[in-house]
Coordinates of C-alpha atoms in Angstrom, one line a residue:
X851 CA 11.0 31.6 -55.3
X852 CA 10.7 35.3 -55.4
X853 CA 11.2 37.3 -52.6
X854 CA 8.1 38.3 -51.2
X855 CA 6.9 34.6 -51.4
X856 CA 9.7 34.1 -49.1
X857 CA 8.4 36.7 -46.8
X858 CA 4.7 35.0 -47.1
X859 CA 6.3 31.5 -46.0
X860 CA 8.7 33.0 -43.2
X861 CA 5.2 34.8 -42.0
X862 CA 3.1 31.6 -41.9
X863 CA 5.3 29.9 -40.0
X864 CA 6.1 32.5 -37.3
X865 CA 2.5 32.1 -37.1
X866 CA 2.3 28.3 -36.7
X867 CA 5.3 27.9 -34.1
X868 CA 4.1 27.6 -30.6
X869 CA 5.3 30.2 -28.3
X870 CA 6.0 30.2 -24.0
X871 CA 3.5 32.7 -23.8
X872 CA 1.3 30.8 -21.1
X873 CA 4.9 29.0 -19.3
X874 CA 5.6 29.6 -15.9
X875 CA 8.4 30.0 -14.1
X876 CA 9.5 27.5 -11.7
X877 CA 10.1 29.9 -9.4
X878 CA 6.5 30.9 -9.3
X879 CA 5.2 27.2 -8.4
X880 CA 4.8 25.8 -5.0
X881 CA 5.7 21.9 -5.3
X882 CA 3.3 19.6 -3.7
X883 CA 5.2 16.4 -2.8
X884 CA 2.3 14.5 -0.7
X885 CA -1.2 15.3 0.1
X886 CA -3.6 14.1 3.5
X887 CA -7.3 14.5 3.7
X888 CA -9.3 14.3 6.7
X889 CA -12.8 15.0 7.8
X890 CA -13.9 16.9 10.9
X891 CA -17.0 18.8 11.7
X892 CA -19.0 17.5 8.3
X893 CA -15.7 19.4 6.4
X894 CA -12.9 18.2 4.3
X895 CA -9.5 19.2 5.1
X896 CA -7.1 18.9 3.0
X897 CA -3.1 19.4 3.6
X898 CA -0.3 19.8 1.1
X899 CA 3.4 19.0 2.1
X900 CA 5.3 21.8 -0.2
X901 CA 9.1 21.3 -0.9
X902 CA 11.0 24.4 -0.4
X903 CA 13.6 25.3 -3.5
X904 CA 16.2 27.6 -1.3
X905 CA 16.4 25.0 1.2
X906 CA 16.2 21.7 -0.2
X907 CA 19.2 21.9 -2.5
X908 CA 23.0 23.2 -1.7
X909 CA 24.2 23.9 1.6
X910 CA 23.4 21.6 5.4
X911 CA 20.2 21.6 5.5
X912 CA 20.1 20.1 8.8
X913 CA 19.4 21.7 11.7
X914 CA 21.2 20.3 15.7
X915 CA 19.9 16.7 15.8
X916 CA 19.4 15.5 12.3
X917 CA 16.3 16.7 11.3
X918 CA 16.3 18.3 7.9
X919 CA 14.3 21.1 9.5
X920 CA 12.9 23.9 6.8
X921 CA 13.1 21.5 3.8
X922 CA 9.3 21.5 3.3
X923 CA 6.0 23.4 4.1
X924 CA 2.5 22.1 5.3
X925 CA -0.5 24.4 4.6
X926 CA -3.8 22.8 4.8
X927 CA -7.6 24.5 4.5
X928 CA -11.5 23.0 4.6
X929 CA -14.7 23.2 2.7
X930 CA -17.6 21.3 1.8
X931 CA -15.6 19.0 -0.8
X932 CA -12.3 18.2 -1.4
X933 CA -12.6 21.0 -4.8
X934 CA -13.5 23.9 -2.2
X935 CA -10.6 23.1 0.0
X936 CA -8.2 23.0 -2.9
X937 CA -9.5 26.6 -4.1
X938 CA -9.8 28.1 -0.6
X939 CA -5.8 26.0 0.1
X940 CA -4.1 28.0 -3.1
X941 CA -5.2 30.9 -1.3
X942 CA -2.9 30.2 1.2
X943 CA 0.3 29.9 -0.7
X944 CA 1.8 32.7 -2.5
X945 CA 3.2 30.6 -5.7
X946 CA 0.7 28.6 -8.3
X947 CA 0.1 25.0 -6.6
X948 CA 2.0 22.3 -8.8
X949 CA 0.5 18.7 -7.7
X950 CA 2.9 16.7 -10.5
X951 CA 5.7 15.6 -8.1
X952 CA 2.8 14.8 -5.4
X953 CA 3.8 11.0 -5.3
X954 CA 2.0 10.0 -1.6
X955 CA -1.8 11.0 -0.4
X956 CA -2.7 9.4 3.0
X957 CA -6.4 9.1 3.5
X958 CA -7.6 9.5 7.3
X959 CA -9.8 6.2 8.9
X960 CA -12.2 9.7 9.5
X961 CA -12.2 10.4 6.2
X962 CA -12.7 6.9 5.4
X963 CA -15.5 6.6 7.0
X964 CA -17.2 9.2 4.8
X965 CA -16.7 7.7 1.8
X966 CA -13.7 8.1 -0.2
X967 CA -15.4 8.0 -3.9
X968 CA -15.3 12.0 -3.8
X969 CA -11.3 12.2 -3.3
X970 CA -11.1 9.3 -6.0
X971 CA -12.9 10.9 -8.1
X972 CA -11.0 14.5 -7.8
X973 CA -7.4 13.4 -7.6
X974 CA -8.2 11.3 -11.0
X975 CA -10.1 13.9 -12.8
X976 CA -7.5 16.8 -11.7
X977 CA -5.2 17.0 -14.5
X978 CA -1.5 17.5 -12.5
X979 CA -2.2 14.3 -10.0
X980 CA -0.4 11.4 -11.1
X981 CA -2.3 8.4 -11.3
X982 CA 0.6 6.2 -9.3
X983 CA 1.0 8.0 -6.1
X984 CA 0.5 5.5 -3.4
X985 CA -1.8 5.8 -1.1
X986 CA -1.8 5.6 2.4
X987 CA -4.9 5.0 5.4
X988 CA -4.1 6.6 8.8
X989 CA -5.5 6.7 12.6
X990 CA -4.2 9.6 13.1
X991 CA -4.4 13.2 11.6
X992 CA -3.5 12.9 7.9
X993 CA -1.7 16.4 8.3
X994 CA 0.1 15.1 11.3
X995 CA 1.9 12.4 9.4
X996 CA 2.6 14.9 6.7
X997 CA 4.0 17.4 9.3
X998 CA 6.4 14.9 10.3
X999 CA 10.5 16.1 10.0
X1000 CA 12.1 12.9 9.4
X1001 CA 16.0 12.6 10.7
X1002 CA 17.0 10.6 8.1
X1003 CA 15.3 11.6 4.5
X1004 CA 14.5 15.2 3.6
X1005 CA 10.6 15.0 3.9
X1006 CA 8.0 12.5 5.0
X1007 CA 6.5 11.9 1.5
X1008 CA 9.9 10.1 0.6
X1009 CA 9.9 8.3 3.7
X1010 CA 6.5 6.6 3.1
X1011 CA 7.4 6.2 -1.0
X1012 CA 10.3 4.2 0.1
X1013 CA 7.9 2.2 2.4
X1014 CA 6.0 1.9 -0.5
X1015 CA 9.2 0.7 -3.0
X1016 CA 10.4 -1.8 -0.1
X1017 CA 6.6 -3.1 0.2
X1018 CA 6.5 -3.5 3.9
X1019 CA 2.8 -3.6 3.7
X1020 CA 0.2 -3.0 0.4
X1021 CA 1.9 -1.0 -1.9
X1022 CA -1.4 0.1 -3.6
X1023 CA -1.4 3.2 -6.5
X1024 CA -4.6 6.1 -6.7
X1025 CA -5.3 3.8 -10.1
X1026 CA -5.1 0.8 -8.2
X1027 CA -7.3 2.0 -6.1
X1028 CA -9.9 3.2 -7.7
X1029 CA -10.1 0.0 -10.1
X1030 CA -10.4 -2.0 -6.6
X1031 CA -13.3 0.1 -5.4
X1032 CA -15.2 0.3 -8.6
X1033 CA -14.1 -3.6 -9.3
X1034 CA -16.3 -6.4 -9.3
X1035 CA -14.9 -7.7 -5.0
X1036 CA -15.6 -3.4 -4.5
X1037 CA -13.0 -3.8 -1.8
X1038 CA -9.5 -2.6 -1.2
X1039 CA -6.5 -2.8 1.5
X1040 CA -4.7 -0.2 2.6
X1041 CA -1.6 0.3 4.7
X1042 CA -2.0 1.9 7.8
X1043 CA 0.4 4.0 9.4
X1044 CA 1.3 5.3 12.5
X1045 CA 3.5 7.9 14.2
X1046 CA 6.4 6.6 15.8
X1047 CA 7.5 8.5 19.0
X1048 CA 10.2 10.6 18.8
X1049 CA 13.4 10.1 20.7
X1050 CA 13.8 12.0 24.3
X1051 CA 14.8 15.7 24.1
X1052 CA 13.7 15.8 20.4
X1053 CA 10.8 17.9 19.1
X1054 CA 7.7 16.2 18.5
X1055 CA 7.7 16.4 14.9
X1056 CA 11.5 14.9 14.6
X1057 CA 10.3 11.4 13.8
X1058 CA 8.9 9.0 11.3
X1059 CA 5.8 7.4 10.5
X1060 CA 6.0 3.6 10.3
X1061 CA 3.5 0.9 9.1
X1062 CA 1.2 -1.1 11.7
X1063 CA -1.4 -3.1 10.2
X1064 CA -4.1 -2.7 7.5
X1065 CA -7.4 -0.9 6.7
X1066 CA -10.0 -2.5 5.1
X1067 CA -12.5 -0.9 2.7
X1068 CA -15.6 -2.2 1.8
X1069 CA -16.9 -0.2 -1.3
X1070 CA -16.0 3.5 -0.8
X1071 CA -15.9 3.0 3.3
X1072 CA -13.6 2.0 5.7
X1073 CA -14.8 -0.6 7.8
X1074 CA -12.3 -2.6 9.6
X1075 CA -8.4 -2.6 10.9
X1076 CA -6.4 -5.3 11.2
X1077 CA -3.0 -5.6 13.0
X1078 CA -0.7 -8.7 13.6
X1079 CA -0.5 -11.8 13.5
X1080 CA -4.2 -11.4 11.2
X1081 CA -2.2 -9.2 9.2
X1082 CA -0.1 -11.8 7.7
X1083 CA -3.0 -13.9 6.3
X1084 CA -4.3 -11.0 4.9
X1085 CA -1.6 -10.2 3.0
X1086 CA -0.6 -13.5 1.8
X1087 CA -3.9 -14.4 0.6
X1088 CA -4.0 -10.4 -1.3
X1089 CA -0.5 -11.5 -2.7
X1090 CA 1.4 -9.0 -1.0
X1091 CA 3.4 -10.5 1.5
X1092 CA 6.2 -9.2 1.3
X1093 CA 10.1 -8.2 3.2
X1094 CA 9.0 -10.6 6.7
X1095 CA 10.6 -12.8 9.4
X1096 CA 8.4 -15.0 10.6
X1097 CA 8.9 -17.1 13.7
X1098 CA 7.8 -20.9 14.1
X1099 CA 7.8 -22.9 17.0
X1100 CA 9.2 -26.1 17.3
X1101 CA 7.1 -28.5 18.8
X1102 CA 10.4 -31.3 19.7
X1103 CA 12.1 -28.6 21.6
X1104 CA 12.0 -25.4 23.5
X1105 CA 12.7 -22.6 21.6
X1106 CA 11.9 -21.4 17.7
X1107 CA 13.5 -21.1 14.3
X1108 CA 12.9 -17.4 12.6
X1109 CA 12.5 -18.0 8.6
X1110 CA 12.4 -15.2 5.9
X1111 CA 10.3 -16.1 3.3
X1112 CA 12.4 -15.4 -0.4
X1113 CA 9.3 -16.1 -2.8
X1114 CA 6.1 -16.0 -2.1
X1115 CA 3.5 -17.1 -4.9
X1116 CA -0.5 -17.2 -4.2
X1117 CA -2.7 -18.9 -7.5
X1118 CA -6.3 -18.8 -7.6
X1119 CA -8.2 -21.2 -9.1
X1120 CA -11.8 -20.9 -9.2
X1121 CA -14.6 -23.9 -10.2
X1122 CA -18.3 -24.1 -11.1
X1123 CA -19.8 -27.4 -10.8
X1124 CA -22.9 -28.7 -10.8
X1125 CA -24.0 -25.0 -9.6
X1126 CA -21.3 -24.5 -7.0
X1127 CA -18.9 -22.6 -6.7
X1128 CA -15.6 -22.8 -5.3
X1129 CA -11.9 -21.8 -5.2
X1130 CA -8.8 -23.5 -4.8
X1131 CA -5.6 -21.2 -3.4
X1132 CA -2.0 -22.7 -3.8
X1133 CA 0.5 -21.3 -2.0
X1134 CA 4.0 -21.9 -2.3
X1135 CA 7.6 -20.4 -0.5
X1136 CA 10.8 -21.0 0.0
X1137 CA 12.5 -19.7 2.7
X1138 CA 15.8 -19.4 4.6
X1139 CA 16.3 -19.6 8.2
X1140 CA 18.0 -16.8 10.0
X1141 CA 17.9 -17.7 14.0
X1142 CA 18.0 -21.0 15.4
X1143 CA 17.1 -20.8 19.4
X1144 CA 16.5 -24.4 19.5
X1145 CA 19.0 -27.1 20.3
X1146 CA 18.1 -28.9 16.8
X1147 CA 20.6 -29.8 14.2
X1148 CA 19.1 -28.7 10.5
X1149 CA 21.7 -30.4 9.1
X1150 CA 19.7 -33.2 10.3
X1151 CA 17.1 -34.2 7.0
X1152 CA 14.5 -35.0 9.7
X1153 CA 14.6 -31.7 11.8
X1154 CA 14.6 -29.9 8.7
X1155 CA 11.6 -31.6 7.2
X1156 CA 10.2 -31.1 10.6
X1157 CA 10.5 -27.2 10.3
X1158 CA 8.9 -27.2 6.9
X1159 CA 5.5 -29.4 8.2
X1160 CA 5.1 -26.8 11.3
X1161 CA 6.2 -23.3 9.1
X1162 CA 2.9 -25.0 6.4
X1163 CA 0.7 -25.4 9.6
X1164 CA 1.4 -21.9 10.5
X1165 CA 0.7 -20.1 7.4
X1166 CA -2.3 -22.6 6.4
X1167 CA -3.8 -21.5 9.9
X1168 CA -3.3 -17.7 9.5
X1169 CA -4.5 -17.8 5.5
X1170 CA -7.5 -19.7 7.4
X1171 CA -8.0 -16.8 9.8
X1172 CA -7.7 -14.3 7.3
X1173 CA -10.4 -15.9 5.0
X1174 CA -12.6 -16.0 7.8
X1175 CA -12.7 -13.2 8.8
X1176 CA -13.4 -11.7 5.3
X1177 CA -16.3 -14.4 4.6
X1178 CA -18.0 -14.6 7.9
X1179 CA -17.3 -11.1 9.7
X1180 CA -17.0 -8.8 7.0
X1181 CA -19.2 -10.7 4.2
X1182 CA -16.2 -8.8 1.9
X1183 CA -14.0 -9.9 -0.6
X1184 CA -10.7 -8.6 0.3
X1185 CA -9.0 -11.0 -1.6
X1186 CA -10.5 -10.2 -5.6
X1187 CA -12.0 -13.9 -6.1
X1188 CA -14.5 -12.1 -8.2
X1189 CA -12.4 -11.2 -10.6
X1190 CA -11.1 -14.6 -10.9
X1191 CA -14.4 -16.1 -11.5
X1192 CA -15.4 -12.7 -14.0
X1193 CA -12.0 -14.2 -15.9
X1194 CA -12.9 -17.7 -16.2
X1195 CA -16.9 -18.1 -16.2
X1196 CA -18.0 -14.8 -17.7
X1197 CA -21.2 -16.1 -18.7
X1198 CA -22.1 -17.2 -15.0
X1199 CA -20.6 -14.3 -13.2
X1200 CA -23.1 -12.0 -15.3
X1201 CA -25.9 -13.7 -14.2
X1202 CA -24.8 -13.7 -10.5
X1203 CA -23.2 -10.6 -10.1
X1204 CA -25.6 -9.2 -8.4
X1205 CA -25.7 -11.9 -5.2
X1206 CA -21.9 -12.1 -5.5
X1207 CA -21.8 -10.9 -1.5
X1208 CA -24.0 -14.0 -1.0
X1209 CA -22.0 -16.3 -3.0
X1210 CA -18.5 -15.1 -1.4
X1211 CA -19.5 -15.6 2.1
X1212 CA -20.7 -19.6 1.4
X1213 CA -17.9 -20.1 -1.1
X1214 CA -15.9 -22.8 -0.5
X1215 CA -12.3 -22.6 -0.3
X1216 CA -9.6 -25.0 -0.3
X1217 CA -6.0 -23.7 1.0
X1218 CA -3.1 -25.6 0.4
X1219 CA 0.2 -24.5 1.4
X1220 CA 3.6 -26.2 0.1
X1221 CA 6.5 -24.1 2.6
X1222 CA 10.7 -25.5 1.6
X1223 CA 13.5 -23.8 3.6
X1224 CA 15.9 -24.1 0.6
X1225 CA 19.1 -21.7 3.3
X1226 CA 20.1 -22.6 6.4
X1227 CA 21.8 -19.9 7.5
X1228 CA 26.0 -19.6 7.3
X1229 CA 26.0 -21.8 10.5
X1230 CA 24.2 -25.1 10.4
X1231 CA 23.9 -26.1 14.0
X1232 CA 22.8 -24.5 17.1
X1233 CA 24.9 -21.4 18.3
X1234 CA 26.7 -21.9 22.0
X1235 CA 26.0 -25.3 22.0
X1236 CA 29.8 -27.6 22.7
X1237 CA 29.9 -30.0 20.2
X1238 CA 29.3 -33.4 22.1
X1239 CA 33.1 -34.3 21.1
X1240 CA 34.7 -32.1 22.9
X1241 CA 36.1 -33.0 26.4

């Protein structure tokens, strides 16, 4: 190859390799880690928790009392949708807005009420949003649980992801929840939280937000929340029970036993006969016992069959509850039966889709629950009981 060929080739592909000339520097981004909307006075606001670079990393970051005071940034701005108050918001920061790390949004009930197919819509379509943020519902203000220093991780976004990781209520993603909205049960259950109160002599903000109870959404809207015992039907019957103790009476003797569930499976299985429909739900858990303020013996086989029979009775009755209140009250299908019947009888859903609402509130359900307590506990009888042996 001569040598201007060799100049020709070297040319063409200087020209063909891509450059940084559009990069930007970290150092000119402001880092969104979570993001609230609310509505107030027909406007949505919308908050952004920004980390701070030059006091998150190296150094104490904590200021007298725990509170990782400084680590992050809340700057929030309104307008007629959700777009407007993201323009009018990156006006307010002097670095280019960088939603990638955003990993929590929290919705407001206020918001909710509105209609949340408009932030659905924009946090999908917006390129840098990730599609698995969890999402969050809220009483409160959503930029007051944003605001929140917690005393024990560096920003309230991480404390409600870790929420989110230990599912202490519905651990549900931005996909998630737009495929539940737009889904054929066009419902969708959300975790609510709440602000806990902060310690005496701490600031206001130095706390945590913490999960009570469940909002339900009925299409785009919020329509209903729920909060214990209810709570714990829901969530078994939506297959997310999860990281609970629950107590059960003993009818034989004063007292209770306290039983954490280890598994918890919840099958569907939907029929068509003869023109009607139905659904079975199994449920099945095992379970080990962690308090005993009874005077019974579980090493006993009795007692311990005993506990099983009541712990069934008490999770049939709050499944029952749960699924009442979804077909009666709320004519909703919290639970996605539709897409259990769209999966086996395709041909009959189509033609019924439409009066699905109809169908779900009429449909007859079967609930059988099968509970074992498989642990005992490292003690097997009663605690501060004297064995009847001793003198």
């Amino acid at each position: 190859m001569q040598i201007w060929q060799r100049i020709l080739v070297t040319a063409l592909c200087c020209v063909l390799l891509n450059g940084c000339w559009d990069r930007t520097e970290i150092n000119d981004l402001a880092i969104v880690l979570a993001t609230g909307v609310d509505y107030k006075d027909d406007k949505v606001e919308l908050t952004a928790q920004i980390f701070i670079p030059r006091k998150g990393g190296g150094g104490d970051s904590t200021s007298g009392g725990g509170s990782p005071s400084g680590v992050t940034l809340i700057r929030t701005a309104e307008g007629r949708t959700i777009a407007e108050s993201l323009n009018r918001l990156q006006r307010k920061v002097a670095r280019n807005m960088f939603w990638g790390h955003c990993e929590v949004i929290v919705l407001s009930e206020a918001a909710g009420k509105h209609g949340i197919r408009e932030y659905i819509d924009f946090f999908l379509r917006y390129p840098q949003i990730r599609e698995h943020a969890y999402v969050f519902s809220t009483t409160e203000a959503a930029k007051d649980i944003l605001a929140l220093l917690d005393p024990l991780e560096r920003s309230s976004a991480e404390s409600l992801r870790e929420m989110a990781n230990m599912k202490l209520g519905t651990r549900t993603t931005l996909l998630e929840l737009a495929k539940s909205i737009e889904g054929p049960s066009a419902s969708v259950i959300l975790s609510r939280m709440l602000i806990l109160p902060p310690e005496e002599n701490q600031d206001k903000l130095t706390t945590t937000p913490y999960i009570k109870g469940l909002s339900l959404y009925k299409n785009d809207r919020y329509i209903r929340t729920v909060t214990e015992p209810l709570t714990v039907g829901v969530l078994l019957l939506a297959k997310e029970l999860n990281n609970i103790i629950m107590p059960v009476d003993f009818e034989q003797s004063k007292g209770s036993f306290s039983i954490r569930p280890l598994d918890i499976q919840t099958k569907y299985k939907p029929k068509i006969s003869g023109g009607r429909w139905s659904m079975a739900v199994d449920i099945q858990t095992r379970g080990e016992v962690v308090l005993n303020t009874t005077d019974e013996n579980l090493t006993d086989p009795a007692v311990l069959k005993k506990l099983e029979q009541a712990w069934c009775k008490k999770l049939s009755e709050m499944a029952e509850n749960a699924l009442r209140m979804s077909q009666q009250e709320m004519h909703t299908d919290l639970y996605k039966f539709a897409v259990e019947f769209r999966r086996y009888y395709p041909k009959q859903w189509k033609e019924q889709e439409k009066n699905w609402e109809t169908i779900y509130s009429e449909l007859d359900v079967k609930i059988k629950v099968k509970a074992k307590v498989v642990r005992t506990g490292k003690s097997t009888g009663p605690q501060g009981i004297p064995d009847e042996e001793e003198n």
